Short mmCIF file of C-alpha atoms in Angstrom, two decimals:
data_model
loop_
_atom_site.label_atom_id
_atom_site.label_comp_id
_atom_site.label_asym_id
_atom_site.label_seq_id
_atom_site.Cartn_x
_atom_site.Cartn_y
_atom_site.Cartn_z
CA MET A 201 24.14 3.79 -1.59
CA LYS A 202 23.30 5.59 -4.80
CA MET A 203 21.11 8.54 -4.76
CA GLU A 204 19.15 7.03 -7.74
CA LEU A 205 18.04 4.35 -5.13
CA ILE A 206 16.85 7.09 -2.49
CA GLN A 207 15.14 9.59 -4.51
CA PRO A 208 12.10 7.75 -5.21
CA PHE A 209 11.42 6.98 -1.57
CA ILE A 210 11.91 10.78 -0.73
CA ASN A 211 9.40 11.85 -3.58
CA ALA A 212 7.02 9.07 -2.66
CA ALA A 213 7.08 10.11 0.97
CA ASP A 214 6.57 13.58 0.13
CA ALA A 215 3.50 12.81 -1.96
CA VAL A 216 1.98 10.41 0.51
CA LEU A 217 2.44 12.56 3.61
CA ALA A 218 1.20 15.55 1.76
CA GLN A 219 -2.03 13.88 1.06
CA GLY A 220 -2.47 12.25 4.38
CA LEU A 221 -1.44 15.45 6.50
CA LYS A 222 -2.90 18.04 4.11
CA SER A 223 -0.50 20.60 5.57
CA PRO A 224 3.22 21.60 4.44
CA MET A 225 6.27 19.51 5.44
CA SER A 226 9.81 19.72 4.88
CA MET A 227 12.82 17.37 4.63
CA GLY A 228 14.94 17.91 7.50
CA HIS A 229 18.50 16.51 8.06
CA LEU A 230 19.94 13.61 6.12
CA THR A 231 22.54 11.58 7.85
CA MET A 232 24.35 8.34 7.17
CA GLU A 233 23.81 5.95 10.19
CA GLU A 234 26.87 3.89 11.09
CA GLU A 235 25.86 2.80 14.29
CA ALA A 236 22.93 0.28 15.22
CA TYR A 237 19.43 1.60 14.37
CA ARG A 238 17.73 3.06 17.59
CA ARG A 239 13.90 3.36 17.29
CA LYS A 240 12.73 6.76 18.15
CA GLY A 241 8.68 6.16 18.05
CA VAL A 242 6.49 3.65 16.47
CA ALA A 243 8.44 1.84 13.64
CA ALA A 244 7.47 -0.34 10.68
CA LEU A 245 9.95 -2.41 8.91
CA VAL A 246 9.58 -3.25 5.17
CA TRP A 247 12.07 -5.86 3.40
CA LEU A 248 12.64 -5.69 -0.37
CA THR A 249 14.01 -8.58 -2.40
CA GLY A 250 14.87 -8.86 -6.20
CA ASP A 251 17.11 -6.41 -8.13
CA ILE A 252 17.57 -4.40 -5.20
CA GLU A 253 17.48 -5.69 -1.76
CA GLY A 254 17.57 -4.51 1.73
CA ARG A 255 15.00 -2.92 4.43
CA ILE A 256 13.28 0.33 5.15
CA ILE A 257 12.19 1.63 8.59
CA PHE A 258 9.57 4.01 9.00
CA ASP A 259 9.49 5.63 12.29
CA LEU A 260 6.94 8.16 13.67
CA ASP A 261 5.87 9.65 16.99
CA PRO A 262 2.34 8.70 17.92
CA LYS A 263 0.84 12.17 17.51
CA THR A 264 2.02 12.32 13.89
CA ALA A 265 0.81 8.87 13.25
CA THR A 266 -2.60 9.76 14.50
CA LYS A 267 -2.68 13.00 12.43
CA VAL A 268 -1.57 10.87 9.29
CA ALA A 269 -4.29 8.32 10.07
CA SER A 270 -6.84 11.01 10.40
CA GLY A 271 -5.88 12.55 7.32
CA PHE A 272 -6.33 9.40 5.34
CA ALA A 273 -9.65 8.71 7.21
CA GLY A 274 -10.84 12.06 6.29
CA MET A 275 -12.06 12.50 9.89
CA GLU A 276 -10.49 13.05 13.14
CA LEU A 277 -9.48 9.76 14.79
CA PRO A 278 -8.57 9.41 18.62
CA GLU A 279 -5.14 8.49 19.38
CA SER A 280 -4.93 4.79 20.37
CA GLU A 281 -1.83 2.28 20.24
CA GLU A 282 -3.59 0.05 17.75
CA LEU A 283 -4.33 3.03 15.38
CA VAL A 284 -0.94 4.16 15.63
CA ARG A 285 0.59 0.92 14.91
CA GLU A 286 -1.65 0.35 11.93
CA ALA A 287 -1.06 3.69 10.56
CA VAL A 288 2.61 3.50 10.59
CA CYS A 289 2.47 0.13 8.75
CA GLU A 290 0.15 1.45 6.20
CA LEU A 291 2.05 4.65 5.64
CA ALA A 292 5.27 2.55 5.07
CA ASN A 293 3.15 0.43 2.66
CA GLN A 294 2.09 3.22 0.66
CA VAL A 295 5.22 5.19 0.51
CA ILE A 296 7.26 2.08 -0.43
CA GLY A 297 4.65 1.00 -2.82
CA ASN A 298 4.72 4.39 -4.72
CA ALA A 299 8.57 4.43 -4.71
CA VAL A 300 8.56 0.85 -6.33
CA VAL A 301 6.38 2.02 -9.16
CA SER A 302 9.07 4.76 -9.85
CA LEU A 303 11.90 2.28 -9.56
CA ASN A 304 10.15 -0.33 -11.86
CA ASP A 305 9.78 2.40 -14.40
CA GLN A 306 13.63 2.50 -14.31
CA GLY A 307 13.77 -1.11 -14.93
CA PHE A 308 14.24 -2.54 -11.45
CA HIS A 309 12.16 -5.59 -10.37
CA PHE A 310 11.65 -6.58 -6.88
CA ARG A 311 9.06 -7.76 -4.50
CA ILE A 312 7.73 -5.89 -1.38
CA HIS A 313 7.22 -8.11 1.83
CA PRO A 314 4.20 -6.98 4.02
CA PRO A 315 5.19 -4.19 6.61
CA ALA A 316 5.84 -5.59 10.16
CA LEU A 317 6.01 -3.70 13.27
CA HIS A 318 9.75 -3.10 14.53
CA ASN A 319 9.63 -3.61 18.15
CA ALA A 320 13.37 -3.80 19.18
CA GLU A 321 14.58 -0.57 20.61
CA GLN A 322 17.90 -1.29 18.50
CA GLY A 323 18.28 -2.96 15.24
CA THR A 324 21.27 -4.39 13.65
CA LYS A 325 24.41 -2.45 12.78
CA SER A 326 24.61 -1.33 9.19
CA SER A 327 27.31 -2.74 7.25
CA GLU A 328 29.66 -1.24 4.59
CA ASP A 329 27.65 -2.43 1.68
CA THR A 330 24.20 -1.80 3.29
CA GLU A 331 24.93 1.45 5.14
CA ALA A 332 21.83 3.13 6.24
CA LEU A 333 20.52 6.67 5.23
CA VAL A 334 18.18 8.49 7.68
CA ILE A 335 16.07 11.06 6.29
CA CYS A 336 13.92 13.38 8.48
CA PHE A 337 10.57 14.66 7.51
CA GLU A 338 9.52 17.75 9.57
CA THR A 339 5.65 18.06 9.81
CA ALA A 340 3.47 20.46 11.81
CA THR A 341 2.82 17.68 14.25
CA GLY A 342 6.23 16.06 14.60
CA ALA A 343 8.89 14.40 12.83
CA MET A 344 8.99 11.23 10.62
CA PHE A 345 12.08 9.27 10.20
CA MET A 346 12.69 7.06 7.11
CA ASN A 347 15.82 4.78 7.56
CA ILE A 348 16.80 3.25 4.26
CA ALA A 349 19.32 0.44 3.75
CA LEU A 350 19.39 -0.96 0.29
CA ARG A 351 21.87 -2.37 -2.16
CA TYR A 352 21.82 -3.73 -5.65
CA ASN A 353 21.58 -7.47 -5.60
CA GLN A 354 25.07 -8.83 -5.54
CA LYS A 355 24.31 -11.93 -7.37
CA LEU A 356 22.61 -10.34 -10.23
CA GLU A 357 25.42 -7.93 -10.35
CA LYS A 358 28.06 -10.73 -10.51
CA GLU A 359 25.90 -12.49 -13.13
CA GLN A 360 25.59 -9.47 -15.25
CA ALA A 361 29.39 -8.71 -15.14
CA LEU A 362 30.25 -12.37 -16.08
CA GLY A 363 27.43 -11.89 -18.93
CA VAL A 364 29.42 -8.94 -20.22
CA ARG A 365 32.78 -10.67 -19.84
CA ALA A 366 31.57 -13.62 -21.82
CA ALA A 367 30.12 -11.56 -24.35
CA ASN A 368 33.36 -9.71 -24.88
CA MET B 1498 -15.87 13.37 4.68
CA GLU B 1499 -17.40 14.04 1.23
CA GLN B 1500 -20.60 12.45 0.41
CA PHE B 1501 -21.35 11.03 -2.85
CA ALA B 1502 -24.73 10.16 -4.76
CA PRO B 1503 -25.45 6.79 -3.77
CA VAL B 1504 -24.67 4.10 -6.17
CA LYS B 1505 -27.52 1.24 -6.02
CA ARG B 1506 -27.92 -2.10 -7.57
CA SER B 1507 -30.15 -1.64 -10.69
CA LYS B 1508 -31.89 -5.22 -10.20
CA ASP B 1509 -33.44 -4.30 -6.89
CA GLY B 1510 -32.35 -0.81 -5.88
CA GLN B 1511 -30.50 -2.29 -2.85
CA PRO B 1512 -26.98 -0.98 -1.79
CA VAL B 1513 -23.84 -2.23 -3.68
CA ARG B 1514 -22.27 -4.96 -1.30
CA TYR B 1515 -18.43 -4.81 -0.86
CA LEU B 1516 -15.84 -7.37 0.22
CA ILE B 1517 -12.69 -5.61 1.32
CA VAL B 1518 -9.50 -7.41 1.34
CA ASP B 1519 -6.31 -5.81 2.89
CA ASP B 1520 -3.81 -7.19 5.59
CA SER B 1521 -4.16 -3.82 7.14
CA VAL B 1522 -7.19 -3.42 9.45
CA PHE B 1523 -6.52 0.49 9.20
CA ALA B 1524 -6.65 0.20 5.34
CA ARG B 1525 -9.89 -1.80 5.66
CA LYS B 1526 -11.57 0.54 7.80
CA ASN B 1527 -10.64 3.53 5.63
CA LEU B 1528 -12.02 1.73 2.52
CA ALA B 1529 -15.11 0.83 4.32
CA ARG B 1530 -15.71 4.53 5.39
CA ILE B 1531 -15.21 5.61 1.87
CA VAL B 1532 -17.64 2.97 0.24
CA GLU B 1533 -20.21 3.95 2.84
CA THR B 1534 -19.89 7.62 1.49
CA PHE B 1535 -20.94 5.82 -1.99
CA GLY B 1536 -24.20 4.43 -0.18
CA GLY B 1537 -22.27 0.89 -0.17
CA GLN B 1538 -22.56 -1.91 2.34
CA ILE B 1539 -19.86 -3.96 3.77
CA ALA B 1540 -20.65 -7.50 3.06
CA GLY B 1541 -17.41 -8.89 4.53
CA GLU B 1542 -13.58 -8.32 5.20
CA ALA B 1543 -10.54 -10.30 4.91
CA GLY B 1544 -6.95 -9.91 5.80
CA ASP B 1545 -5.28 -12.33 3.34
CA GLY B 1546 -6.00 -13.84 -0.27
CA LEU B 1547 -7.10 -17.28 1.27
CA THR B 1548 -9.61 -15.69 3.61
CA ALA B 1549 -10.85 -13.72 0.65
CA ILE B 1550 -11.72 -16.82 -1.39
CA THR B 1551 -13.76 -18.36 1.38
CA GLU B 1552 -15.38 -14.98 2.34
CA TYR B 1553 -16.39 -14.50 -1.40
CA ASP B 1554 -18.10 -17.83 -1.39
CA ARG B 1555 -19.78 -16.94 1.78
CA THR B 1556 -21.05 -13.40 1.16
CA HIS B 1557 -21.13 -13.29 -2.81
CA PRO B 1558 -20.47 -9.61 -2.92
CA ASP B 1559 -21.04 -7.21 -5.84
CA ILE B 1560 -17.62 -5.72 -5.83
CA VAL B 1561 -14.25 -6.93 -4.16
CA LEU B 1562 -11.74 -4.23 -3.23
CA MET B 1563 -8.42 -6.30 -3.15
CA ASP B 1564 -4.99 -5.32 -1.89
CA ILE B 1565 -1.97 -7.14 -3.64
CA THR B 1566 0.83 -7.38 -1.05
CA MET B 1567 -0.58 -9.57 1.72
CA PRO B 1568 0.50 -12.67 3.88
CA GLN B 1569 -0.42 -16.20 2.88
CA MET B 1570 -1.80 -15.61 -0.60
CA GLU B 1571 -1.26 -12.36 -2.44
CA GLY B 1572 -4.10 -10.40 -4.07
CA ILE B 1573 -3.62 -11.14 -7.70
CA GLU B 1574 -3.57 -15.07 -7.13
CA ALA B 1575 -6.69 -14.76 -5.02
CA ALA B 1576 -8.48 -12.77 -7.78
CA GLU B 1577 -7.48 -15.44 -10.20
CA LYS B 1578 -8.89 -18.10 -8.07
CA ILE B 1579 -12.09 -16.19 -7.32
CA VAL B 1580 -12.80 -15.48 -11.07
CA GLN B 1581 -12.25 -19.10 -11.95
CA GLN B 1582 -14.85 -20.32 -9.58
CA HIS B 1583 -17.12 -17.15 -10.22
CA PRO B 1584 -16.54 -15.72 -13.69
CA ASP B 1585 -18.77 -12.77 -13.12
CA ALA B 1586 -16.95 -11.53 -10.10
CA ARG B 1587 -16.05 -8.05 -10.19
CA ILE B 1588 -12.58 -7.34 -8.48
CA VAL B 1589 -10.87 -4.00 -8.12
CA MET B 1590 -7.35 -4.11 -7.13
CA VAL B 1591 -6.52 -1.40 -4.62
CA SER B 1592 -2.76 -1.05 -3.91
CA SER B 1593 0.34 1.24 -3.64
CA VAL B 1594 2.35 -1.22 -5.82
CA GLY B 1595 0.71 0.18 -9.20
CA TYR B 1596 3.43 -0.39 -11.79
CA GLN B 1597 2.60 -1.58 -15.04
CA GLU B 1598 3.61 -5.34 -14.67
CA ASN B 1599 1.31 -5.59 -11.60
CA ILE B 1600 -1.51 -3.94 -13.37
CA VAL B 1601 -1.32 -6.09 -16.45
CA ALA B 1602 -0.90 -9.19 -14.27
CA ALA B 1603 -4.07 -8.30 -12.27
CA LEU B 1604 -6.03 -7.61 -15.40
CA GLN B 1605 -4.97 -10.70 -17.24
CA ARG B 1606 -5.96 -12.92 -14.27
CA GLY B 1607 -9.33 -11.38 -13.72
CA ALA B 1608 -9.33 -8.22 -11.99
CA ARG B 1609 -11.56 -5.34 -13.60
CA HIS B 1610 -9.59 -2.38 -12.72
CA PHE B 1611 -6.76 -0.97 -10.58
CA VAL B 1612 -6.78 1.97 -7.99
CA GLN B 1613 -3.65 3.43 -6.67
CA LYS B 1614 -3.16 4.00 -2.99
CA PRO B 1615 -3.43 6.46 -1.21
CA VAL B 1616 -7.15 5.96 -2.36
CA LYS B 1617 -8.77 9.19 -3.59
CA PRO B 1618 -12.59 8.73 -2.98
CA GLU B 1619 -13.49 10.55 -6.05
CA VAL B 1620 -11.45 8.12 -8.19
CA LEU B 1621 -12.67 4.93 -6.46
CA TYR B 1622 -16.32 6.14 -6.92
CA GLU B 1623 -15.93 6.63 -10.83
CA VAL B 1624 -13.97 3.16 -11.00
CA ILE B 1625 -16.99 1.60 -8.99
CA LYS B 1626 -19.49 3.15 -11.46
CA TYR B 1627 -17.39 1.96 -14.26
CA VAL B 1628 -17.10 -1.52 -13.25
CA LEU B 1629 -20.71 -1.93 -12.32
CA GLY B 1630 -21.88 -0.44 -15.54
CA GLU B 1631 -25.34 -1.09 -16.28
CA ASP B 1632 -25.88 -3.24 -13.05
CA ALA B 1633 -25.86 0.09 -11.05
CA THR B 1634 -27.86 3.25 -11.06
CA VAL B 1635 -26.73 6.44 -9.26
CA ALA B 1636 -29.38 7.80 -7.13
CA SER B 1637 -30.25 11.43 -7.35
CA ALA B 1638 -29.26 12.71 -3.74
CA ALA B 1639 -30.00 16.53 -3.17
CA GLY B 1640 -26.70 18.12 -1.89
CA ALA B 1641 -24.56 15.11 -2.77
CA GLY B 1642 -20.76 15.91 -3.34
CA ALA B 1643 -20.18 14.25 -6.63
#
């Protein structure tokens, strides 16, 4: 997976979390995940289709999700399962939406599908061409994990390669 | 949460009525809280584009705040259908997917403005005043934050 695909998501997460939490955060460890994805807290999954395809999972512990939700609401909100689920999905939506704006500026076009809760304890194993990168963001209230498995659309890549050959 | 000088309808001095459309309950509640700080009133809510059309017909709001990425029918298509039926409808797209193509498509199909998520209340406040134009007055409010 190329860094040019990842960096917009890191930048967007940084910007959206900073506005939501209104406190400093830092990027922790960054790992490639070869085994199947294991959920750590409350997770939302978003699929992308188009020039770039794959999925992104946002995974937060409930306390951090409540803090982010309170930051977006501009008031302290009580922790509840529903609030946490909604906050994680909306956070995923906002981070991915902002990242897509940046990727679109680079000429990539794709569709974001609405976020869905990722309830399974364990996800599918990543493959060679859709290896997952896990980024940990450390905040004052806890960690947020962003698990990214994206690749260039192979059909488009083939078409472009054929187009180049035909042109030559 | 910061309070703003209330925006009222010019014709009758009543609060501006909003229809809020977003598939996230959390996002709808947040937007509702924000527009209430503008002195607004929630006329209705919808979680997808199809419901937004029927809710518009039922409530006839002054402003629609419409998300883009939603199940069943996306926001831009719903905005187009509402404007076809109600050419005076004032629809503001509120989405995190604020790239140029989407903004242009939304404006071409009838939306009046676009606000990027995460929503900054002071930005939305200015957009609402701009979109309502002469149909709104800003009441003087001592100690208001804007």
